[in-house]
Amino acid sequence: DQQVKQNSPSLSVQEGRISILNCDYTNSMFDYFLWYKKYPAEGPTFLISISSIKDKNEDGRFTVFLNKSAKHLSLHIVPSQPGDSAVYFCAASAGGGSQGNLIFGKGTKLSVKP
Amino acid sequence: NAGVMQNPRHLVRRRGQEARLRCSPMKGHSHVYWYRQLPEEGLKFMVYLQKENIIDESGMPKERFSAEFPKEGPSILRIQQVVRGDSAAYFCASSLLEGLENIQYFGAGTRLSVL
């Protein structure tokens, strides 16, 4: 049973446009969410996080939105750049992140075309 | 400030052999986590350790797998009598665990291939 779902395996966007990556979760105990970016043959790189007390967190070109009632979060990248092409993973945890267990989605492969 | 270091990057074992994967956390981090990624899948949690203690091993297979994080030295994930199904990428992460937000930083992973 997948508790964190990324329903789009891939997404293609033109350079300079907005990329929107989506993530749904089922466990209402999740209260801390993270986005990671991963290049082939490398480890995941932390991008941005949000706790359930917020509905938005912004860091440069990256913004994460959280809709608790819908159990949905999204990552917006504006403007998209070719170097953003990678697999993006959504991850969630309970207990304010103090629990070690991060639950990951299967990832969305983003391709940004010049 | 070095990041999370994992070695080896690639490990080839024959069925029945032992695999030892090593992880040195980021400087100042005392919390270590191991994850496994199968092809086309997300990362799956295996075990969470602090120095000399296993905090959560709910994701570890019951047999053949063990992990430690000694007082001195790296964390070790040990797989005994490997089988083909153990072939995967194994990632280690570390964190500070300050406050309520626990950002885990990952190493580059060890790719285990079992022949």
PDB file of C-alpha atoms in Angstrom:
ATOM      1  CA  ASP A   1       0.000   0.000   0.000  1.00  0.00           C
ATOM      2  CA  GLN A   2       1.630   3.193  -1.206  1.00  0.00           C
ATOM      3  CA  GLN A   3       1.331   5.951   1.355  1.00  0.00           C
ATOM      4  CA  VAL A   4       3.040   8.552  -0.859  1.00  0.00           C
ATOM      5  CA  LYS A   5       2.064   8.669  -4.515  1.00  0.00           C
ATOM      6  CA  GLN A   6       3.546  10.534  -7.422  1.00  0.00           C
ATOM      7  CA  ASN A   7       1.126   9.687 -10.188  1.00  0.00           C
ATOM      8  CA  SER A   8       3.059  11.229 -13.054  1.00  0.00           C
ATOM      9  CA  PRO A   9       6.128   9.132 -13.915  1.00  0.00           C
ATOM     10  CA  SER A  10       7.385  11.853 -16.233  1.00  0.00           C
ATOM     11  CA  LEU A  11       6.912  15.513 -17.123  1.00  0.00           C
ATOM     12  CA  SER A  12       8.310  17.521 -20.018  1.00  0.00           C
ATOM     13  CA  VAL A  13       8.523  21.326 -19.837  1.00  0.00           C
ATOM     14  CA  GLN A  14       9.991  24.053 -21.996  1.00  0.00           C
ATOM     15  CA  GLU A  15      12.876  26.064 -20.585  1.00  0.00           C
ATOM     16  CA  GLY A  16      11.657  29.219 -18.854  1.00  0.00           C
ATOM     17  CA  ARG A  17       8.190  27.853 -18.150  1.00  0.00           C
ATOM     18  CA  ILE A  18       6.800  26.567 -14.867  1.00  0.00           C
ATOM     19  CA  SER A  19       7.230  22.948 -13.796  1.00  0.00           C
ATOM     20  CA  ILE A  20       4.604  21.589 -11.414  1.00  0.00           C
ATOM     21  CA  LEU A  21       5.259  18.252  -9.742  1.00  0.00           C
ATOM     22  CA  ASN A  22       2.497  16.674  -7.696  1.00  0.00           C
ATOM     23  CA  CYS A  23       2.399  14.353  -4.722  1.00  0.00           C
ATOM     24  CA  ASP A  24      -0.484  12.773  -2.808  1.00  0.00           C
ATOM     25  CA  TYR A  25      -0.380  11.024   0.539  1.00  0.00           C
ATOM     26  CA  THR A  26      -2.808   8.863   2.452  1.00  0.00           C
ATOM     27  CA  ASN A  27      -1.501   8.854   6.040  1.00  0.00           C
ATOM     28  CA  SER A  28      -3.013  11.718   8.044  1.00  0.00           C
ATOM     29  CA  MET A  29      -0.198  11.342  10.598  1.00  0.00           C
ATOM     30  CA  PHE A  30       2.337  12.742   8.128  1.00  0.00           C
ATOM     31  CA  ASP A  31       3.287  16.247   9.189  1.00  0.00           C
ATOM     32  CA  TYR A  32       6.600  16.938   7.496  1.00  0.00           C
ATOM     33  CA  PHE A  33       7.274  16.753   3.768  1.00  0.00           C
ATOM     34  CA  LEU A  34      10.420  17.010   1.715  1.00  0.00           C
ATOM     35  CA  TRP A  35      11.341  17.165  -1.959  1.00  0.00           C
ATOM     36  CA  TYR A  36      14.540  15.637  -3.249  1.00  0.00           C
ATOM     37  CA  LYS A  37      16.146  15.821  -6.674  1.00  0.00           C
ATOM     38  CA  LYS A  38      18.143  12.915  -8.030  1.00  0.00           C
ATOM     39  CA  TYR A  39      20.490  12.604 -10.977  1.00  0.00           C
ATOM     40  CA  PRO A  40      21.407   9.154 -12.357  1.00  0.00           C
ATOM     41  CA  ALA A  41      24.073   7.317 -10.333  1.00  0.00           C
ATOM     42  CA  GLU A  42      23.950   9.955  -7.583  1.00  0.00           C
ATOM     43  CA  GLY A  43      22.213  10.198  -4.233  1.00  0.00           C
ATOM     44  CA  PRO A  44      19.078  12.289  -3.642  1.00  0.00           C
ATOM     45  CA  THR A  45      19.764  15.974  -3.027  1.00  0.00           C
ATOM     46  CA  PHE A  46      17.527  17.856  -0.604  1.00  0.00           C
ATOM     47  CA  LEU A  47      15.596  20.701  -2.253  1.00  0.00           C
ATOM     48  CA  ILE A  48      12.937  22.075   0.037  1.00  0.00           C
ATOM     49  CA  SER A  49      10.667  20.997   2.874  1.00  0.00           C
ATOM     50  CA  ILE A  50       7.435  22.046   4.531  1.00  0.00           C
ATOM     51  CA  SER A  51       5.825  21.254   7.846  1.00  0.00           C
ATOM     52  CA  SER A  52       2.095  20.825   8.263  1.00  0.00           C
ATOM     53  CA  ILE A  53       1.744  24.107  10.136  1.00  0.00           C
ATOM     54  CA  LYS A  54       2.409  25.915   6.869  1.00  0.00           C
ATOM     55  CA  ASP A  55       0.744  25.818   3.475  1.00  0.00           C
ATOM     56  CA  LYS A  56       3.589  27.306   1.484  1.00  0.00           C
ATOM     57  CA  ASN A  57       7.358  27.464   1.595  1.00  0.00           C
ATOM     58  CA  GLU A  58       9.539  29.245  -0.925  1.00  0.00           C
ATOM     59  CA  ASP A  59      13.254  29.066  -1.674  1.00  0.00           C
ATOM     60  CA  GLY A  60      14.441  30.851  -4.770  1.00  0.00           C
ATOM     61  CA  ARG A  61      12.922  29.240  -7.861  1.00  0.00           C
ATOM     62  CA  PHE A  62      11.346  26.468  -5.779  1.00  0.00           C
ATOM     63  CA  THR A  63       8.012  26.704  -3.972  1.00  0.00           C
ATOM     64  CA  VAL A  64       6.197  23.896  -2.212  1.00  0.00           C
ATOM     65  CA  PHE A  65       2.464  24.094  -1.542  1.00  0.00           C
ATOM     66  CA  LEU A  66       0.663  21.903   0.977  1.00  0.00           C
ATOM     67  CA  ASN A  67      -3.086  21.245   0.985  1.00  0.00           C
ATOM     68  CA  LYS A  68      -3.722  19.230   4.134  1.00  0.00           C
ATOM     69  CA  SER A  69      -7.435  18.722   3.557  1.00  0.00           C
ATOM     70  CA  ALA A  70      -6.715  17.195   0.156  1.00  0.00           C
ATOM     71  CA  LYS A  71      -3.565  15.418   1.379  1.00  0.00           C
ATOM     72  CA  HIS A  72      -1.749  16.905  -1.574  1.00  0.00           C
ATOM     73  CA  LEU A  73       1.445  18.803  -2.091  1.00  0.00           C
ATOM     74  CA  SER A  74       3.106  20.240  -5.140  1.00  0.00           C
ATOM     75  CA  LEU A  75       6.512  21.568  -6.090  1.00  0.00           C
ATOM     76  CA  HIS A  76       6.679  24.537  -8.439  1.00  0.00           C
ATOM     77  CA  ILE A  77       9.879  25.408 -10.273  1.00  0.00           C
ATOM     78  CA  VAL A  78       9.896  28.827 -11.929  1.00  0.00           C
ATOM     79  CA  PRO A  79      11.553  29.409 -14.318  1.00  0.00           C
ATOM     80  CA  SER A  80      12.555  25.900 -15.302  1.00  0.00           C
ATOM     81  CA  GLN A  81      16.118  25.390 -16.511  1.00  0.00           C
ATOM     82  CA  PRO A  82      17.696  22.483 -18.431  1.00  0.00           C
ATOM     83  CA  GLY A  83      19.808  21.698 -15.358  1.00  0.00           C
ATOM     84  CA  ASP A  84      16.587  20.953 -13.481  1.00  0.00           C
ATOM     85  CA  SER A  85      16.175  17.805 -15.568  1.00  0.00           C
ATOM     86  CA  ALA A  86      16.265  14.976 -13.001  1.00  0.00           C
ATOM     87  CA  VAL A  87      14.001  12.652 -11.047  1.00  0.00           C
ATOM     88  CA  TYR A  88      12.111  14.397  -8.240  1.00  0.00           C
ATOM     89  CA  PHE A  89      11.037  12.478  -5.159  1.00  0.00           C
ATOM     90  CA  CYS A  90       8.438  13.508  -2.656  1.00  0.00           C
ATOM     91  CA  ALA A  91       8.968  12.167   0.892  1.00  0.00           C
ATOM     92  CA  ALA A  92       6.904  12.322   4.073  1.00  0.00           C
ATOM     93  CA  SER A  93       7.359  11.597   7.751  1.00  0.00           C
ATOM     94  CA  ALA A  94       5.346  11.684  10.966  1.00  0.00           C
ATOM     95  CA  GLY A  95       6.294  13.042  14.361  1.00  0.00           C
ATOM     96  CA  GLY A  96       7.554  16.361  13.011  1.00  0.00           C
ATOM     97  CA  GLY A  97      10.323  14.663  11.138  1.00  0.00           C
ATOM     98  CA  SER A  98      11.859  13.388  14.338  1.00  0.00           C
ATOM     99  CA  GLN A  99      11.032   9.850  13.345  1.00  0.00           C
ATOM    100  CA  GLY A 100      13.655   8.389  11.089  1.00  0.00           C
ATOM    101  CA  ASN A 101      11.361   6.757   8.627  1.00  0.00           C
ATOM    102  CA  LEU A 102      10.946   8.826   5.451  1.00  0.00           C
ATOM    103  CA  ILE A 103       8.326   7.413   3.089  1.00  0.00           C
ATOM    104  CA  PHE A 104       9.166   8.137  -0.550  1.00  0.00           C
ATOM    105  CA  GLY A 105       7.070   8.288  -3.671  1.00  0.00           C
ATOM    106  CA  LYS A 106       8.290   6.566  -6.828  1.00  0.00           C
ATOM    107  CA  GLY A 107       9.466   9.808  -8.367  1.00  0.00           C
ATOM    108  CA  THR A 108       8.675  11.979 -11.377  1.00  0.00           C
ATOM    109  CA  LYS A 109      11.241  12.365 -14.140  1.00  0.00           C
ATOM    110  CA  LEU A 110      11.369  16.002 -15.229  1.00  0.00           C
ATOM    111  CA  SER A 111      12.791  16.913 -18.617  1.00  0.00           C
ATOM    112  CA  VAL A 112      13.337  20.598 -19.326  1.00  0.00           C
ATOM    113  CA  LYS A 113      13.857  21.241 -23.020  1.00  0.00           C
ATOM    114  CA  PRO A 114      15.937  24.193 -24.224  1.00  0.00           C
TER     115      PRO A 114
ATOM    116  CA  ASN B   1      32.503  20.234   4.952  1.00  0.00           C
ATOM    117  CA  ALA B   2      32.320  16.795   3.424  1.00  0.00           C
ATOM    118  CA  GLY B   3      28.937  15.321   2.776  1.00  0.00           C
ATOM    119  CA  VAL B   4      27.759  11.809   3.514  1.00  0.00           C
ATOM    120  CA  MET B   5      30.390   9.388   2.251  1.00  0.00           C
ATOM    121  CA  GLN B   6      29.534   5.895   1.123  1.00  0.00           C
ATOM    122  CA  ASN B   7      31.873   3.192  -0.060  1.00  0.00           C
ATOM    123  CA  PRO B   8      32.280   1.284  -2.132  1.00  0.00           C
ATOM    124  CA  ARG B   9      30.293   2.964  -4.918  1.00  0.00           C
ATOM    125  CA  HIS B  10      29.915  -0.335  -6.715  1.00  0.00           C
ATOM    126  CA  LEU B  11      30.061  -3.809  -5.215  1.00  0.00           C
ATOM    127  CA  VAL B  12      29.821  -7.105  -7.057  1.00  0.00           C
ATOM    128  CA  ARG B  13      29.194 -10.294  -5.121  1.00  0.00           C
ATOM    129  CA  ARG B  14      28.374 -13.865  -6.034  1.00  0.00           C
ATOM    130  CA  ARG B  15      25.401 -15.569  -4.485  1.00  0.00           C
ATOM    131  CA  GLY B  16      26.175 -16.727  -0.954  1.00  0.00           C
ATOM    132  CA  GLN B  17      28.905 -14.171  -0.297  1.00  0.00           C
ATOM    133  CA  GLU B  18      28.748 -11.345   2.214  1.00  0.00           C
ATOM    134  CA  ALA B  19      28.362  -7.673   1.345  1.00  0.00           C
ATOM    135  CA  ARG B  20      29.537  -4.862   3.630  1.00  0.00           C
ATOM    136  CA  LEU B  21      28.457  -1.321   2.854  1.00  0.00           C
ATOM    137  CA  ARG B  22      29.994   1.598   4.723  1.00  0.00           C
ATOM    138  CA  CYS B  23      28.651   5.052   5.485  1.00  0.00           C
ATOM    139  CA  SER B  24      30.327   8.013   7.150  1.00  0.00           C
ATOM    140  CA  PRO B  25      27.793  10.702   8.118  1.00  0.00           C
ATOM    141  CA  MET B  26      28.238  14.403   7.632  1.00  0.00           C
ATOM    142  CA  LYS B  27      30.421  16.049  10.242  1.00  0.00           C
ATOM    143  CA  GLY B  28      28.446  16.673  13.410  1.00  0.00           C
ATOM    144  CA  HIS B  29      25.582  14.350  12.451  1.00  0.00           C
ATOM    145  CA  SER B  30      24.835  11.545  14.876  1.00  0.00           C
ATOM    146  CA  HIS B  31      21.776  10.056  13.156  1.00  0.00           C
ATOM    147  CA  VAL B  32      22.183   7.604  10.289  1.00  0.00           C
ATOM    148  CA  TYR B  33      19.553   6.024   8.059  1.00  0.00           C
ATOM    149  CA  TRP B  34      19.775   3.302   5.414  1.00  0.00           C
ATOM    150  CA  TYR B  35      17.454   3.054   2.416  1.00  0.00           C
ATOM    151  CA  ARG B  36      17.244   0.639  -0.505  1.00  0.00           C
ATOM    152  CA  GLN B  37      16.114   1.518  -4.024  1.00  0.00           C
ATOM    153  CA  LEU B  38      15.054  -1.092  -6.530  1.00  0.00           C
ATOM    154  CA  PRO B  39      14.852  -0.155 -10.244  1.00  0.00           C
ATOM    155  CA  GLU B  40      11.906   2.125 -11.086  1.00  0.00           C
ATOM    156  CA  GLU B  41      11.006   2.393  -7.409  1.00  0.00           C
ATOM    157  CA  GLY B  42      11.310   4.991  -4.691  1.00  0.00           C
ATOM    158  CA  LEU B  43      13.643   4.628  -1.753  1.00  0.00           C
ATOM    159  CA  LYS B  44      12.495   2.235   0.957  1.00  0.00           C
ATOM    160  CA  PHE B  45      13.504   2.803   4.572  1.00  0.00           C
ATOM    161  CA  MET B  46      15.507   0.030   6.177  1.00  0.00           C
ATOM    162  CA  VAL B  47      17.001   1.140   9.490  1.00  0.00           C
ATOM    163  CA  TYR B  48      17.681   4.195  11.662  1.00  0.00           C
ATOM    164  CA  LEU B  49      20.681   4.272  13.995  1.00  0.00           C
ATOM    165  CA  GLN B  50      22.369   6.558  16.439  1.00  0.00           C
ATOM    166  CA  LYS B  51      25.814   5.932  17.847  1.00  0.00           C
ATOM    167  CA  GLU B  52      25.847   2.386  19.248  1.00  0.00           C
ATOM    168  CA  ASN B  53      22.046   2.130  19.104  1.00  0.00           C
ATOM    169  CA  ILE B  54      19.487   0.841  16.630  1.00  0.00           C
ATOM    170  CA  ILE B  55      16.480   3.145  16.930  1.00  0.00           C
ATOM    171  CA  ASP B  56      14.169   1.695  14.268  1.00  0.00           C
ATOM    172  CA  GLU B  57      14.805  -1.398  12.163  1.00  0.00           C
ATOM    173  CA  SER B  58      11.236  -1.876  10.999  1.00  0.00           C
ATOM    174  CA  GLY B  59      12.296  -1.869   7.338  1.00  0.00           C
ATOM    175  CA  MET B  60      15.049  -4.431   7.652  1.00  0.00           C
ATOM    176  CA  PRO B  61      14.496  -7.959   6.349  1.00  0.00           C
ATOM    177  CA  LYS B  62      14.381 -10.342   9.290  1.00  0.00           C
ATOM    178  CA  GLU B  63      17.203 -12.528   8.085  1.00  0.00           C
ATOM    179  CA  ARG B  64      20.658 -11.944   6.612  1.00  0.00           C
ATOM    180  CA  PHE B  65      20.616  -8.157   7.085  1.00  0.00           C
ATOM    181  CA  SER B  66      22.189  -6.280   9.993  1.00  0.00           C
ATOM    182  CA  ALA B  67      23.376  -2.759  10.671  1.00  0.00           C
ATOM    183  CA  GLU B  68      25.596  -1.062  13.196  1.00  0.00           C
ATOM    184  CA  PHE B  69      26.886   2.403  13.983  1.00  0.00           C
ATOM    185  CA  PRO B  70      29.788   2.005  16.402  1.00  0.00           C
ATOM    186  CA  LYS B  71      31.145   4.662  18.701  1.00  0.00           C
ATOM    187  CA  GLU B  72      34.104   5.073  16.382  1.00  0.00           C
ATOM    188  CA  GLY B  73      34.047   4.623  12.629  1.00  0.00           C
ATOM    189  CA  PRO B  74      31.416   4.437   9.939  1.00  0.00           C
ATOM    190  CA  SER B  75      28.020   2.821   9.977  1.00  0.00           C
ATOM    191  CA  ILE B  76      28.000  -0.624   8.371  1.00  0.00           C
ATOM    192  CA  LEU B  77      25.147  -2.358   6.555  1.00  0.00           C
ATOM    193  CA  ARG B  78      25.936  -6.050   6.324  1.00  0.00           C
ATOM    194  CA  ILE B  79      24.171  -8.531   4.069  1.00  0.00           C
ATOM    195  CA  GLN B  80      25.052 -12.169   4.602  1.00  0.00           C
ATOM    196  CA  GLN B  81      24.627 -14.896   1.995  1.00  0.00           C
ATOM    197  CA  VAL B  82      23.505 -12.474  -0.702  1.00  0.00           C
ATOM    198  CA  VAL B  83      20.886 -13.502  -3.252  1.00  0.00           C
ATOM    199  CA  ARG B  84      20.075 -11.985  -6.644  1.00  0.00           C
ATOM    200  CA  GLY B  85      17.109 -10.126  -5.162  1.00  0.00           C
ATOM    201  CA  ASP B  86      19.505  -8.113  -2.998  1.00  0.00           C
ATOM    202  CA  SER B  87      20.790  -6.339  -6.123  1.00  0.00           C
ATOM    203  CA  ALA B  88      19.827  -2.698  -5.627  1.00  0.00           C
ATOM    204  CA  ALA B  89      21.160   0.736  -4.796  1.00  0.00           C
ATOM    205  CA  TYR B  90      21.682   1.251  -1.072  1.00  0.00           C
ATOM    206  CA  PHE B  91      21.656   4.815   0.178  1.00  0.00           C
ATOM    207  CA  CYS B  92      22.761   6.150   3.516  1.00  0.00           C
ATOM    208  CA  ALA B  93      21.546   9.451   4.949  1.00  0.00           C
ATOM    209  CA  SER B  94      22.479  11.437   8.024  1.00  0.00           C
ATOM    210  CA  SER B  95      20.839  14.232   9.972  1.00  0.00           C
ATOM    211  CA  LEU B  96      21.271  16.546  12.927  1.00  0.00           C
ATOM    212  CA  LEU B  97      17.727  16.083  14.202  1.00  0.00           C
ATOM    213  CA  GLU B  98      17.408  19.594  15.587  1.00  0.00           C
ATOM    214  CA  GLY B  99      13.948  20.743  16.503  1.00  0.00           C
ATOM    215  CA  LEU B 100      10.981  19.386  14.650  1.00  0.00           C
ATOM    216  CA  GLU B 101      12.392  19.411  11.158  1.00  0.00           C
ATOM    217  CA  ASN B 102      14.666  16.531  10.326  1.00  0.00           C
ATOM    218  CA  ILE B 103      16.363  17.027   6.976  1.00  0.00           C
ATOM    219  CA  GLN B 104      18.183  13.904   5.873  1.00  0.00           C
ATOM    220  CA  TYR B 105      21.211  14.343   3.617  1.00  0.00           C
ATOM    221  CA  PHE B 106      22.086  11.438   1.367  1.00  0.00           C
ATOM    222  CA  GLY B 107      25.275   9.881   0.148  1.00  0.00           C
ATOM    223  CA  ALA B 108      25.891   8.840  -3.456  1.00  0.00           C
ATOM    224  CA  GLY B 109      24.923   5.252  -2.723  1.00  0.00           C
ATOM    225  CA  THR B 110      26.400   1.798  -3.172  1.00  0.00           C
ATOM    226  CA  ARG B 111      25.213  -0.194  -6.145  1.00  0.00           C
ATOM    227  CA  LEU B 112      25.224  -3.870  -5.240  1.00  0.00           C
ATOM    228  CA  SER B 113      25.146  -6.426  -8.011  1.00  0.00           C
ATOM    229  CA  VAL B 114      24.738 -10.075  -7.115  1.00  0.00           C
ATOM    230  CA  LEU B 115      25.822 -12.524  -9.803  1.00  0.00           C
TER     231      LEU B 115
END
